[in-house]
Amino acid sequence: MSMLHIVNKSPFERNALASCLGHALEGDSVLLIEDAVVGAIDGSNFIEQIKTAMADKSVYVLGADLAARGMQENRVAEGIQIVDYAGFVDLAANNDKTQSWL
Amino acid sequence: MSMLHIVNKSPFERNALASCLGHALEGDSVLLIEDAVVGAIDGSNFIEQIKTAMADKSVYVLGADLAARGMQENRVAEGIQIVDYAGFVDLAANNDKTQSWL
Amino acid sequence: MKFTILVNEGPYQHQSSDSALQFIRAALEKGHEIFRVFFYHDGVNNGTRLAVPPKDDRLIQSEWSTLAEEHGVDLVICIAAAQRRGLMDADEAKRQGLDANNIAPGFRISGLGQLIDGNIEADRTIVFGD
Amino acid sequence: MKFTILVNEGPYQHQSSDSALQFIRAALEKGHEIFRVFFYHDGVNNGTRLAVPPKDDRLIQSEWSTLAEEHGVDLVICIAAAQRRGLMDADEAKRQGLDANNIAPGFRISGLGQLIDGNIEADRTIVFGD
Amino acid sequence: MSKKFMYVNRKAPYGTVYALESLEVVLIAAAFEQDVSLAFIDDGVYQIAKGQDTKGIGMKGFSATYNALGDYDVNKFYVERESLEERGLTEDDLMPIVYEDENDDWAEKPSVKIVSRAEMAQVLSEQDVTLSF
Amino acid sequence: MSKKFMYVNRKAPYGTVYALESLEVVLIAAAFEQDVSLAFIDDGVYQIAKGQDTKGIGMKGFSATYNALGDYDVNKFYVERESLEERGLTEDDLMPIVYEDENDDWAEKPSVKIVSRAEMAQVLSEQDVTLSF
């Protein structure tokens, strides 16, 4: 019974991603969209929390939102998977349920 | 040339108050309104940052917003001054300028 | 698979309407069904026909109407949220004694029960907001 | 002292309209002048006359109209922001070929220059937003 | 068909409309006879703080409505202990929300259950539909 | 009467409209011949990141407009070093925004000035009107 967690806020601006990671369970997936994509950039202050989460969860980032904010795919920390909107739909369908951390 | 800094977001949810305190100068005033009033409660995780700021700045909280969120005035950390909307107007008039940290 | 989509913010101010539209188009492309899109909070402002953004920008409100027309997607605006914010259809405007209405084609105004019904009927509910 | 007030969010969704109204009433009570209130971003949605909130709740949009009527406060809605979001007066609706308008009494639609002018003329500008 | 509905409340009341309009959804959901739970996490714990007095801000208070939810069989209020502690709050700061248990001779019981973050994560994972505003 | 105007940008672009509509105000302010500065703090640094490509999200990109501001004598872009570093960014990630200095034979000069948080605080304190969206 896996959950897709959707986060759309920058972890530098809001506590949504931190709160999400504090409640996601082993085997869950976390998708970063909209302003949350800035949390996926390697070398940022927040990336260690994401790397820790990736020990037992999958983390995804929406490529279109990355590109809009000027970030090339090679800036994304290793292990974070880049998806398009079709991939977003697949994640929503393939997990048993979803939760948006607004 | 003192500045009134106005913060309206909870420091637990957003980085606005932290960013404000990182940029306010000696002699400035910081006013907490709306959801930011929860940052004034004694014993919270954020209160040490406010106490540090009070070494050379004044911190105020809007009483009406505190009451709306169920907090009695005696819950506010020592040194933070409680004002009403008239006091808000005075702070805006008596400082040389204002900045809202949205 | 059947999706219900909840949109909690108005157009332009937040990306939520844009993200929801992109998600819905991708889902339809993959053969999924969009059971309902429910507009709540400021999301009701997606349903106005009076918007005229700059010519070189997207017209979000029309994109919703197009979606309803081309794919029969059910676009439901919450009546309580709409009343607070001034989004009216002809019937409701008349009932309230107002002299104008502003709803766009393809949207309908109804109660929160339509959201719960959508949550029950759909396999997944996806929430877009602030 | 002369104040210009900037309101960046719509009514109900955020407390900013309520806070701005409370600030303005307190300032007027103290004998200060409100040079202008400028509505930008979703703030333009404060200016609709089609809102009908529950009877036991405040009607924010009317409170603004009352302020204009009783104290002559200049309420200016940004035209560019209004066009994106569907806030129209009769002239602008006609110019855009729209069949309805929704502006409330006491508000006027104008350009961003009115904001800058307000910032220059006033002793203090106070910003209310999200 | 009955589903498990979870309403996640993470924002303080009054600064935004989400708490009020979330409550309006919960009231409707109850009428659909679904299994309804509420989670209060982060600043959401302030939604059920006792003593809320909104006269000064000119807004309608709605905290009494939480107490009425028991009559609609909505009596699972999960409140996160860590969220309270981080804010300098305790259970005593919350309204004493109760319901009458029809399976126990209508005995009055507390609706609020204080849970750890780990327990909250578990509760969240057991739902069918999670709505957040 | 000329005042010192500061536009404080603390939010990433596209997730909200603030960056775009802030830019529209700056363009108008420039026409009023005021002294205009821009501050990029926190996620605001992403507003002037180079290589912004909005095709995939279906929104109009507006980053080129920052480069046009030099023609309107808007050439004071203060960017906070700590904000860049916290996000894993460097000055190389920013657009090369320039202006032509009329007092120096129209020599092309950079509009962007990277400053420390302490310097930013000082700059903010020297303004007459500070607008944030």
PDB file of C-alpha atoms in Angstrom, chain B residues 49-91:
ATOM      1  CA  GLN B  49      16.003  33.457  17.729  1.00  0.00           C
ATOM      2  CA  ILE B  50      13.576  36.177  18.776  1.00  0.00           C
ATOM      3  CA  LYS B  51      15.237  36.622  22.164  1.00  0.00           C
ATOM      4  CA  THR B  52      18.596  37.004  20.435  1.00  0.00           C
ATOM      5  CA  ALA B  53      17.099  39.634  18.139  1.00  0.00           C
ATOM      6  CA  MET B  54      15.701  41.537  21.121  1.00  0.00           C
ATOM      7  CA  ALA B  55      19.239  42.306  22.300  1.00  0.00           C
ATOM      8  CA  ASP B  56      19.252  45.316  19.970  1.00  0.00           C
ATOM      9  CA  LYS B  57      15.803  45.368  18.310  1.00  0.00           C
ATOM     10  CA  SER B  58      12.223  45.740  19.547  1.00  0.00           C
ATOM     11  CA  VAL B  59       9.718  42.969  18.908  1.00  0.00           C
ATOM     12  CA  TYR B  60       5.939  43.492  18.939  1.00  0.00           C
ATOM     13  CA  VAL B  61       2.971  41.200  18.466  1.00  0.00           C
ATOM     14  CA  LEU B  62      -0.590  42.121  17.476  1.00  0.00           C
ATOM     15  CA  GLY B  63      -2.879  41.189  20.397  1.00  0.00           C
ATOM     16  CA  ALA B  64      -6.008  40.634  18.293  1.00  0.00           C
ATOM     17  CA  ASP B  65      -4.247  38.005  16.190  1.00  0.00           C
ATOM     18  CA  LEU B  66      -2.927  36.277  19.320  1.00  0.00           C
ATOM     19  CA  ALA B  67      -6.416  36.088  20.832  1.00  0.00           C
ATOM     20  CA  ALA B  68      -7.898  34.704  17.616  1.00  0.00           C
ATOM     21  CA  ARG B  69      -5.465  31.800  17.803  1.00  0.00           C
ATOM     22  CA  GLY B  70      -6.395  31.058  21.413  1.00  0.00           C
ATOM     23  CA  MET B  71      -3.238  32.433  22.996  1.00  0.00           C
ATOM     24  CA  GLN B  72      -3.559  34.457  26.214  1.00  0.00           C
ATOM     25  CA  GLU B  73      -1.168  37.384  26.593  1.00  0.00           C
ATOM     26  CA  ASN B  74       0.692  35.597  29.403  1.00  0.00           C
ATOM     27  CA  ARG B  75       1.904  33.009  26.864  1.00  0.00           C
ATOM     28  CA  VAL B  76       4.005  35.598  25.065  1.00  0.00           C
ATOM     29  CA  ALA B  77       7.728  35.483  25.784  1.00  0.00           C
ATOM     30  CA  GLU B  78       9.055  38.192  28.100  1.00  0.00           C
ATOM     31  CA  GLY B  79      10.194  41.329  26.346  1.00  0.00           C
ATOM     32  CA  ILE B  80       7.822  41.059  23.396  1.00  0.00           C
ATOM     33  CA  GLN B  81       5.375  43.957  23.496  1.00  0.00           C
ATOM     34  CA  ILE B  82       1.687  43.465  22.714  1.00  0.00           C
ATOM     35  CA  VAL B  83       0.017  46.152  20.583  1.00  0.00           C
ATOM     36  CA  ASP B  84      -3.422  46.752  19.063  1.00  0.00           C
ATOM     37  CA  TYR B  85      -4.150  48.093  15.558  1.00  0.00           C
ATOM     38  CA  ALA B  86      -3.710  51.672  16.848  1.00  0.00           C
ATOM     39  CA  GLY B  87      -0.284  50.612  18.097  1.00  0.00           C
ATOM     40  CA  PHE B  88       0.452  49.114  14.677  1.00  0.00           C
ATOM     41  CA  VAL B  89      -0.356  52.513  13.126  1.00  0.00           C
ATOM     42  CA  ASP B  90       1.910  54.257  15.640  1.00  0.00           C
ATOM     43  CA  LEU B  91       4.767  51.881  14.867  1.00  0.00           C
TER      44      LEU B  91
END
